[in-house]
Amino acid sequence: DGTDYKAVPRRARNLIINGDCQVSQRGTSEASVWGSPSAYGAWPDRFRFERASGAESGRATVSQDTTGPTGFGYCLKVLETTTDSSPSSGDYYRFTYRVEARDIQHLAYGNAAARALTLSFYVFCNLTGAFTVTLGAPDGARTYSTTYTVAAADTWERHTITIPGDTSGTINNDAGIGFEIGWMLGAGSTYTGGTQGSWAATANNMLGAGSTNNVLGSASGDWRITGVQLEVGEVATAFEHLTYAEELNACERYYEREDFTAGTDQQIMSGFGWSTTETAFGTWPYRVEKRAAPTVTYSAPGTFDILYTGPSEIAVSAITAQAISTKGHRVFATVGSASLTAGSGNLLRRDGTDTSFMTMEAEL
């Protein structure tokens, strides 16, 4: 009938959140990475550095950098600052990304209809040669290990890897780790030499199998990544760009930071005197429901004060989270002297000269 039916762009092809590195809630740079236990840090959200033994001597500064390839405003950058030219057998350096299990039930792992995936990403590195990338499915203790090759140093290149569906795998339908993608940057002999190119029982020697490089092995070793996409099928499509608001909203299921920076004595929330030294405030609602009841952290107690009857103000000596759920928590504050009145109304505020914040973390 002459109707022009236009194609509607598919949304949510990408199983990776913040694959273009534009959200970085914890900060934009952190030094001496790999000097502490595996963790998330002041670089793009959802990416996690990992080490093995804890004896690793190499160090790097990791940052959210603005030197991405054309069409990308940001990348995650690893820059060596302390060299480990020959990692001990039990050491390794890598970055990982974890996918929540309930988000990948449609892949039908453990079934004859298990679906193939394509992983694509852009890498810039000052080294050439082979690097290991793995896709692990920890519920079934299964891993697929392969390599990508940097052909030209100091050049952004897109790498594409097709991964068959695992008909023998298991992915629980829960809020745990469904997949863990790992990019190895340097490894000792315990983590090299394993099976590649097919799904197999997870073994340490698969994590760095086939790699010929060590980013922390020479001065100013430089590795950057962005445009990470994991999608169903055997073809890599163009990276699915989402808005900052969409990416931030998705990241906040796992980590949310609230900075109170509106000004001196910014009012945060109201409450009532629990006793002469304690105040209970209402429930702080999260912007996004968390994956699990989060770990709640506040800035130092002295960065908050309480406005009470008079009006008068008093510094907070302790602040804690109570009744923590996936949707919010109650704020409970203590002051150092018996200045409050039980049952009276109070206001929790940012201290007049300090920056106050709270974080809620429910990472995988």
Tab-separated table of C-alpha atoms in Angstrom:
chain	number	residue	atom	x	y	z
A	1	ASP	CA	0.000	0.000	0.000
A	2	GLY	CA	3.004	2.256	-0.286
A	3	THR	CA	3.596	2.515	3.492
A	4	ASP	CA	7.255	3.173	4.311
A	5	TYR	CA	8.110	0.921	7.242
A	6	LYS	CA	11.340	2.188	8.772
A	7	ALA	CA	13.652	-0.077	10.706
A	8	VAL	CA	13.632	0.549	14.441
A	9	PRO	CA	17.130	0.408	15.978
A	10	ARG	CA	17.533	-2.470	18.413
A	11	ARG	CA	18.259	-1.433	21.978
A	12	ALA	CA	20.139	-3.366	24.620
A	13	ARG	CA	22.066	-5.568	22.188
A	14	ASN	CA	25.111	-5.035	24.347
A	15	LEU	CA	25.322	-7.167	27.502
A	16	ILE	CA	28.074	-4.851	28.797
A	17	ILE	CA	27.208	-1.795	30.898
A	18	ASN	CA	29.436	1.255	30.415
A	19	GLY	CA	31.409	-0.406	27.650
A	20	ASP	CA	32.376	3.035	26.347
A	21	CYS	CA	33.801	4.023	29.748
A	22	GLN	CA	31.844	7.276	30.063
A	23	VAL	CA	30.693	6.711	33.680
A	24	SER	CA	33.390	6.912	36.380
A	25	GLN	CA	31.662	7.532	39.720
A	26	ARG	CA	34.588	6.661	42.004
A	27	GLY	CA	36.953	9.151	40.395
A	28	THR	CA	39.050	9.413	37.274
A	29	SER	CA	42.533	8.237	38.291
A	30	GLU	CA	44.162	5.943	40.850
A	31	ALA	CA	47.856	5.264	41.429
A	32	SER	CA	49.645	2.119	42.670
A	33	VAL	CA	47.026	-0.258	41.315
A	34	TRP	CA	47.843	-3.934	41.952
A	35	GLY	CA	49.289	-2.898	45.312
A	36	SER	CA	46.027	-3.867	47.042
A	37	PRO	CA	43.497	-6.720	46.780
A	38	SER	CA	41.396	-7.065	43.637
A	39	ALA	CA	38.786	-4.326	43.517
A	40	TYR	CA	36.912	-1.642	41.629
A	41	GLY	CA	38.464	1.827	41.718
A	42	ALA	CA	38.781	5.375	40.382
A	43	TRP	CA	38.393	4.468	36.728
A	44	PRO	CA	35.333	3.611	34.578
A	45	ASP	CA	32.530	1.860	36.450
A	46	ARG	CA	32.006	-1.912	36.224
A	47	PHE	CA	35.637	-2.697	35.360
A	48	ARG	CA	37.662	-4.439	38.063
A	49	PHE	CA	41.391	-4.995	38.404
A	50	GLU	CA	42.507	-8.414	39.600
A	51	ARG	CA	45.659	-9.949	40.950
A	52	ALA	CA	46.517	-13.471	42.084
A	53	SER	CA	48.986	-13.980	44.932
A	54	GLY	CA	49.143	-10.481	46.360
A	55	ALA	CA	52.921	-10.552	45.940
A	56	GLU	CA	52.814	-8.847	42.544
A	57	SER	CA	55.497	-6.147	42.438
A	58	GLY	CA	54.302	-4.259	39.357
A	59	ARG	CA	52.232	-1.102	39.766
A	60	ALA	CA	50.240	1.093	37.408
A	61	THR	CA	48.125	4.197	37.325
A	62	VAL	CA	44.663	3.375	36.027
A	63	SER	CA	42.392	6.143	34.802
A	64	GLN	CA	39.387	7.215	32.807
A	65	ASP	CA	41.191	8.792	29.861
A	66	THR	CA	39.923	11.025	27.063
A	67	THR	CA	42.095	9.542	24.305
A	68	GLY	CA	39.580	7.051	22.907
A	69	PRO	CA	39.296	6.164	19.217
A	70	THR	CA	37.149	8.240	16.876
A	71	GLY	CA	33.565	8.253	18.132
A	72	PHE	CA	34.472	7.454	21.749
A	73	GLY	CA	34.984	10.152	24.354
A	74	TYR	CA	36.619	7.932	26.970
A	75	CYS	CA	38.650	4.816	27.574
A	76	LEU	CA	40.157	2.911	30.490
A	77	LYS	CA	43.920	3.436	30.537
A	78	VAL	CA	46.584	1.374	32.323
A	79	LEU	CA	50.006	3.031	32.529
A	80	GLU	CA	52.906	1.155	34.137
A	81	THR	CA	54.698	3.006	36.965
A	82	THR	CA	56.658	0.157	38.623
A	83	THR	CA	58.065	-2.575	36.396
A	84	ASP	CA	57.655	-6.313	36.916
A	85	SER	CA	59.692	-7.636	34.006
A	86	SER	CA	59.237	-11.299	34.931
A	87	PRO	CA	56.141	-12.116	37.031
A	88	SER	CA	56.610	-14.962	39.481
A	89	SER	CA	54.824	-18.182	38.581
A	90	GLY	CA	51.864	-17.454	40.856
A	91	ASP	CA	51.346	-13.819	39.839
A	92	TYR	CA	49.190	-12.134	37.238
A	93	TYR	CA	47.774	-8.745	36.281
A	94	ARG	CA	44.425	-8.428	34.551
A	95	PHE	CA	41.204	-6.462	34.209
A	96	THR	CA	37.798	-8.100	34.359
A	97	TYR	CA	34.158	-7.335	33.712
A	98	ARG	CA	31.330	-9.297	35.375
A	99	VAL	CA	27.855	-9.863	33.901
A	100	GLU	CA	24.922	-10.572	36.215
A	101	ALA	CA	23.570	-14.103	35.737
A	102	ARG	CA	19.888	-13.196	35.481
A	103	ASP	CA	20.694	-10.965	32.483
A	104	ILE	CA	21.909	-13.874	30.337
A	105	GLN	CA	19.308	-16.600	30.853
A	106	HIS	CA	18.266	-16.208	27.210
A	107	LEU	CA	21.612	-17.706	26.142
A	108	ALA	CA	20.350	-21.205	27.142
A	109	TYR	CA	23.716	-22.457	28.371
A	110	GLY	CA	23.678	-26.168	29.210
A	111	ASN	CA	21.180	-26.769	26.410
A	112	ALA	CA	21.594	-27.927	22.829
A	113	ALA	CA	20.275	-24.518	21.787
A	114	ALA	CA	23.028	-22.579	23.623
A	115	ARG	CA	23.619	-19.375	21.685
A	116	ALA	CA	26.880	-18.112	20.241
A	117	LEU	CA	28.252	-14.734	21.322
A	118	THR	CA	30.501	-12.129	19.778
A	119	LEU	CA	32.843	-10.060	21.935
A	120	SER	CA	34.313	-6.913	20.424
A	121	PHE	CA	36.452	-4.122	21.866
A	122	TYR	CA	38.993	-1.478	20.913
A	123	VAL	CA	42.531	-1.699	22.308
A	124	PHE	CA	45.467	0.715	22.124
A	125	CYS	CA	48.816	-0.635	23.323
A	126	ASN	CA	52.474	0.249	22.987
A	127	LEU	CA	53.269	-3.462	22.601
A	128	THR	CA	52.450	-5.734	19.665
A	129	GLY	CA	51.652	-9.414	19.704
A	130	ALA	CA	49.191	-11.763	21.394
A	131	PHE	CA	47.129	-11.057	24.506
A	132	THR	CA	44.753	-13.464	26.241
A	133	VAL	CA	41.060	-12.760	26.735
A	134	THR	CA	38.788	-15.207	28.546
A	135	LEU	CA	35.061	-15.640	29.088
A	136	GLY	CA	34.369	-17.510	32.294
A	137	ALA	CA	31.040	-18.934	33.506
A	138	PRO	CA	31.744	-19.619	37.194
A	139	ASP	CA	28.454	-21.346	38.067
A	140	GLY	CA	29.514	-24.299	35.938
A	141	ALA	CA	33.267	-23.731	36.386
A	142	ARG	CA	33.702	-23.348	32.624
A	143	THR	CA	36.005	-21.026	30.641
A	144	TYR	CA	36.604	-20.128	27.026
A	145	SER	CA	40.156	-18.834	26.445
A	146	THR	CA	41.489	-17.250	23.274
A	147	THR	CA	43.827	-14.471	22.121
A	148	TYR	CA	43.644	-11.218	20.220
A	149	THR	CA	46.646	-9.753	18.443
A	150	VAL	CA	47.795	-6.138	18.534
A	151	ALA	CA	49.188	-5.613	15.032
A	152	ALA	CA	50.362	-2.001	15.306
A	153	ALA	CA	51.735	-0.307	18.415
A	154	ASP	CA	50.190	2.933	19.665
A	155	THR	CA	47.174	2.497	17.389
A	156	TRP	CA	43.514	1.946	18.196
A	157	GLU	CA	42.395	-1.406	16.745
A	158	ARG	CA	39.046	-3.173	17.005
A	159	HIS	CA	39.203	-6.835	17.952
A	160	THR	CA	36.354	-9.289	17.359
A	161	ILE	CA	36.011	-12.738	18.896
A	162	THR	CA	33.183	-15.216	18.252
A	163	ILE	CA	32.475	-17.630	21.103
A	164	PRO	CA	30.289	-20.731	20.613
A	165	GLY	CA	27.456	-21.402	23.016
A	166	ASP	CA	28.379	-23.810	25.801
A	167	THR	CA	26.010	-26.772	25.631
A	168	SER	CA	27.586	-28.248	28.777
A	169	GLY	CA	27.608	-25.057	30.811
A	170	THR	CA	25.506	-23.774	33.690
A	171	ILE	CA	24.348	-20.244	34.440
A	172	ASN	CA	22.196	-19.940	37.557
A	173	ASN	CA	19.133	-17.732	37.384
A	174	ASP	CA	20.170	-15.392	40.186
A	175	ALA	CA	21.940	-12.122	40.970
A	176	GLY	CA	25.393	-13.709	41.048
A	177	ILE	CA	28.194	-13.747	38.477
A	178	GLY	CA	26.997	-15.179	35.169
A	179	PHE	CA	30.035	-14.297	33.073
A	180	GLU	CA	33.459	-12.886	33.852
A	181	ILE	CA	35.453	-11.465	30.948
A	182	GLY	CA	39.174	-11.215	31.651
A	183	TRP	CA	41.858	-9.306	29.749
A	184	MET	CA	45.278	-10.565	30.836
A	185	LEU	CA	48.050	-7.948	30.936
A	186	GLY	CA	50.838	-10.128	32.289
A	187	ALA	CA	51.091	-13.571	33.913
A	188	GLY	CA	53.449	-16.051	35.527
A	189	SER	CA	53.770	-19.657	34.363
A	190	THR	CA	50.932	-20.963	36.563
A	191	TYR	CA	48.483	-19.010	34.404
A	192	THR	CA	49.781	-19.879	30.916
A	193	GLY	CA	49.799	-22.928	28.652
A	194	GLY	CA	46.168	-24.001	29.030
A	195	THR	CA	43.402	-25.004	26.628
A	196	GLN	CA	42.296	-22.434	24.064
A	197	GLY	CA	39.609	-22.173	21.425
A	198	SER	CA	36.908	-24.268	23.129
A	199	TRP	CA	34.881	-24.350	26.318
A	200	ALA	CA	36.600	-26.407	29.020
A	201	ALA	CA	36.682	-26.890	32.764
A	202	THR	CA	38.147	-23.753	34.318
A	203	ALA	CA	41.856	-24.019	35.077
A	204	ASN	CA	44.380	-21.388	36.140
A	205	ASN	CA	46.553	-22.002	33.089
A	206	MET	CA	43.739	-20.851	30.780
A	207	LEU	CA	43.744	-17.272	32.071
A	208	GLY	CA	46.941	-16.267	30.258
A	209	ALA	CA	47.192	-19.054	27.678
A	210	GLY	CA	48.694	-17.925	24.384
A	211	SER	CA	49.784	-14.503	25.611
A	212	THR	CA	53.228	-13.245	24.677
A	213	ASN	CA	53.046	-9.870	26.401
A	214	ASN	CA	53.463	-8.201	29.771
A	215	VAL	CA	52.199	-4.612	29.935
A	216	LEU	CA	53.855	-4.027	33.320
A	217	GLY	CA	57.093	-5.555	32.079
A	218	SER	CA	58.662	-2.388	30.725
A	219	ALA	CA	58.779	1.306	31.565
A	220	SER	CA	55.602	3.189	30.652
A	221	GLY	CA	53.775	0.095	29.450
A	222	ASP	CA	50.496	1.460	28.067
A	223	TRP	CA	47.229	-0.482	27.500
A	224	ARG	CA	43.840	1.119	26.868
A	225	ILE	CA	40.392	-0.291	26.161
A	226	THR	CA	36.938	1.001	25.224
A	227	GLY	CA	33.942	0.095	23.076
A	228	VAL	CA	33.479	-3.244	24.832
A	229	GLN	CA	30.461	-5.083	23.449
A	230	LEU	CA	29.151	-8.624	24.077
A	231	GLU	CA	26.181	-9.581	21.920
A	232	VAL	CA	24.239	-12.619	20.761
A	233	GLY	CA	25.226	-14.013	17.369
A	234	GLU	CA	28.323	-14.549	15.292
A	235	VAL	CA	28.620	-11.044	13.831
A	236	ALA	CA	30.017	-7.953	15.558
A	237	THR	CA	27.706	-5.024	14.985
A	238	ALA	CA	28.599	-1.369	15.452
A	239	PHE	CA	29.020	-0.394	19.090
A	240	GLU	CA	25.683	0.436	20.709
A	241	HIS	CA	26.057	3.971	22.062
A	242	LEU	CA	23.669	4.862	24.881
A	243	THR	CA	23.257	8.207	26.602
A	244	TYR	CA	25.199	9.074	29.725
A	245	ALA	CA	21.930	9.001	31.691
A	246	GLU	CA	21.170	5.456	30.504
A	247	GLU	CA	24.648	4.174	31.339
A	248	LEU	CA	24.686	5.880	34.748
A	249	ASN	CA	21.299	4.417	35.611
A	250	ALA	CA	22.528	0.914	34.751
A	251	CYS	CA	25.788	1.373	36.686
A	252	GLU	CA	23.908	2.465	39.803
A	253	ARG	CA	22.417	-0.999	40.244
A	254	TYR	CA	25.943	-1.936	41.371
A	255	TYR	CA	27.377	1.291	42.760
A	256	GLU	CA	25.833	4.622	43.649
A	257	ARG	CA	27.569	7.663	45.066
A	258	GLU	CA	25.785	10.658	46.544
A	259	ASP	CA	27.941	13.767	46.928
A	260	PHE	CA	26.607	16.607	49.048
A	261	THR	CA	28.271	19.554	47.375
A	262	ALA	CA	25.434	22.070	46.977
A	263	GLY	CA	26.943	24.447	49.517
A	264	THR	CA	27.710	25.193	53.154
A	265	ASP	CA	25.262	23.557	55.589
A	266	GLN	CA	23.430	21.743	52.789
A	267	GLN	CA	20.382	20.025	54.298
A	268	ILE	CA	20.427	16.289	53.646
A	269	MET	CA	17.463	14.788	55.473
A	270	SER	CA	15.259	15.224	58.530
A	271	GLY	CA	14.882	12.953	61.543
A	272	PHE	CA	14.113	12.892	65.248
A	273	GLY	CA	16.013	12.594	68.474
A	274	TRP	CA	16.327	8.938	69.460
A	275	SER	CA	17.985	9.907	72.705
A	276	THR	CA	19.999	12.876	73.989
A	277	THR	CA	23.034	11.691	71.979
A	278	GLU	CA	21.470	9.839	69.038
A	279	THR	CA	19.317	10.794	66.090
A	280	ALA	CA	17.451	8.450	63.749
A	281	PHE	CA	16.721	9.756	60.283
A	282	GLY	CA	14.333	8.400	57.698
A	283	THR	CA	15.083	5.902	54.955
A	284	TRP	CA	17.491	7.051	52.275
A	285	PRO	CA	15.964	5.712	49.020
A	286	TYR	CA	18.321	4.542	46.303
A	287	ARG	CA	17.926	5.968	42.825
A	288	VAL	CA	18.078	2.409	41.432
A	289	GLU	CA	17.272	-0.840	43.203
A	290	LYS	CA	20.537	-2.586	43.996
A	291	ARG	CA	21.588	-6.066	42.921
A	292	ALA	CA	21.816	-7.027	46.600
A	293	ALA	CA	21.725	-5.223	49.940
A	294	PRO	CA	24.727	-2.913	49.483
A	295	THR	CA	27.696	-2.027	51.627
A	296	VAL	CA	27.075	1.564	52.721
A	297	THR	CA	29.992	3.906	53.358
A	298	TYR	CA	29.943	7.512	54.579
A	299	SER	CA	32.563	10.210	54.525
A	300	ALA	CA	34.136	10.910	57.932
A	301	PRO	CA	31.540	11.649	60.672
A	302	GLY	CA	32.974	15.131	61.118
A	303	THR	CA	31.866	16.033	57.600
A	304	PHE	CA	28.260	16.032	58.876
A	305	ASP	CA	26.478	18.040	61.568
A	306	ILE	CA	22.988	18.118	63.085
A	307	LEU	CA	20.772	21.173	63.355
A	308	TYR	CA	18.514	20.830	66.389
A	309	THR	CA	16.193	22.970	68.509
A	310	GLY	CA	17.390	26.476	69.223
A	311	PRO	CA	18.379	26.421	66.431
A	312	SER	CA	21.795	25.051	67.308
A	313	GLU	CA	24.233	22.780	65.532
A	314	ILE	CA	26.484	19.999	66.741
A	315	ALA	CA	29.075	17.853	64.982
A	316	VAL	CA	28.319	14.216	64.266
A	317	SER	CA	30.691	11.781	65.995
A	318	ALA	CA	29.459	8.588	64.289
A	319	ILE	CA	27.140	7.837	61.365
A	320	THR	CA	25.919	4.399	60.341
A	321	ALA	CA	23.451	2.679	58.025
A	322	GLN	CA	20.720	0.472	59.480
A	323	ALA	CA	17.966	-1.722	58.031
A	324	ILE	CA	19.851	-1.945	54.726
A	325	SER	CA	17.827	-3.356	51.830
A	326	THR	CA	18.113	-3.317	48.046
A	327	LYS	CA	15.917	-0.203	47.971
A	328	GLY	CA	17.265	1.971	50.792
A	329	HIS	CA	18.625	2.227	54.320
A	330	ARG	CA	17.999	4.157	57.521
A	331	VAL	CA	20.573	6.731	58.581
A	332	PHE	CA	21.565	6.787	62.263
A	333	ALA	CA	23.843	9.465	63.730
A	334	THR	CA	25.484	9.976	67.123
A	335	VAL	CA	26.826	13.176	68.672
A	336	GLY	CA	29.486	13.537	71.334
A	337	SER	CA	27.465	15.239	74.081
A	338	ALA	CA	23.951	15.013	75.484
A	339	SER	CA	22.625	17.971	73.522
A	340	LEU	CA	19.604	16.516	71.746
A	341	THR	CA	16.054	15.991	72.967
A	342	ALA	CA	14.418	12.606	72.524
A	343	GLY	CA	11.498	12.924	70.112
A	344	SER	CA	12.457	16.369	68.826
A	345	GLY	CA	12.963	17.138	65.131
A	346	ASN	CA	16.500	17.425	63.741
A	347	LEU	CA	18.215	18.017	60.399
A	348	LEU	CA	21.269	16.164	59.102
A	349	ARG	CA	23.474	18.561	57.155
A	350	ARG	CA	26.743	18.759	55.339
A	351	ASP	CA	29.349	20.315	57.619
A	352	GLY	CA	30.018	23.937	56.820
A	353	THR	CA	33.522	23.447	55.432
A	354	ASP	CA	33.785	19.799	54.391
A	355	THR	CA	32.594	17.677	51.488
A	356	SER	CA	30.188	14.952	52.576
A	357	PHE	CA	29.179	11.829	50.676
A	358	MET	CA	27.731	8.353	50.964
A	359	THR	CA	28.252	5.346	48.714
A	360	MET	CA	26.221	2.192	48.209
A	361	GLU	CA	28.111	-0.742	46.668
A	362	ALA	CA	26.574	-4.015	45.470
A	363	GLU	CA	29.124	-5.041	42.852
A	364	LEU	CA	29.489	-8.590	41.635
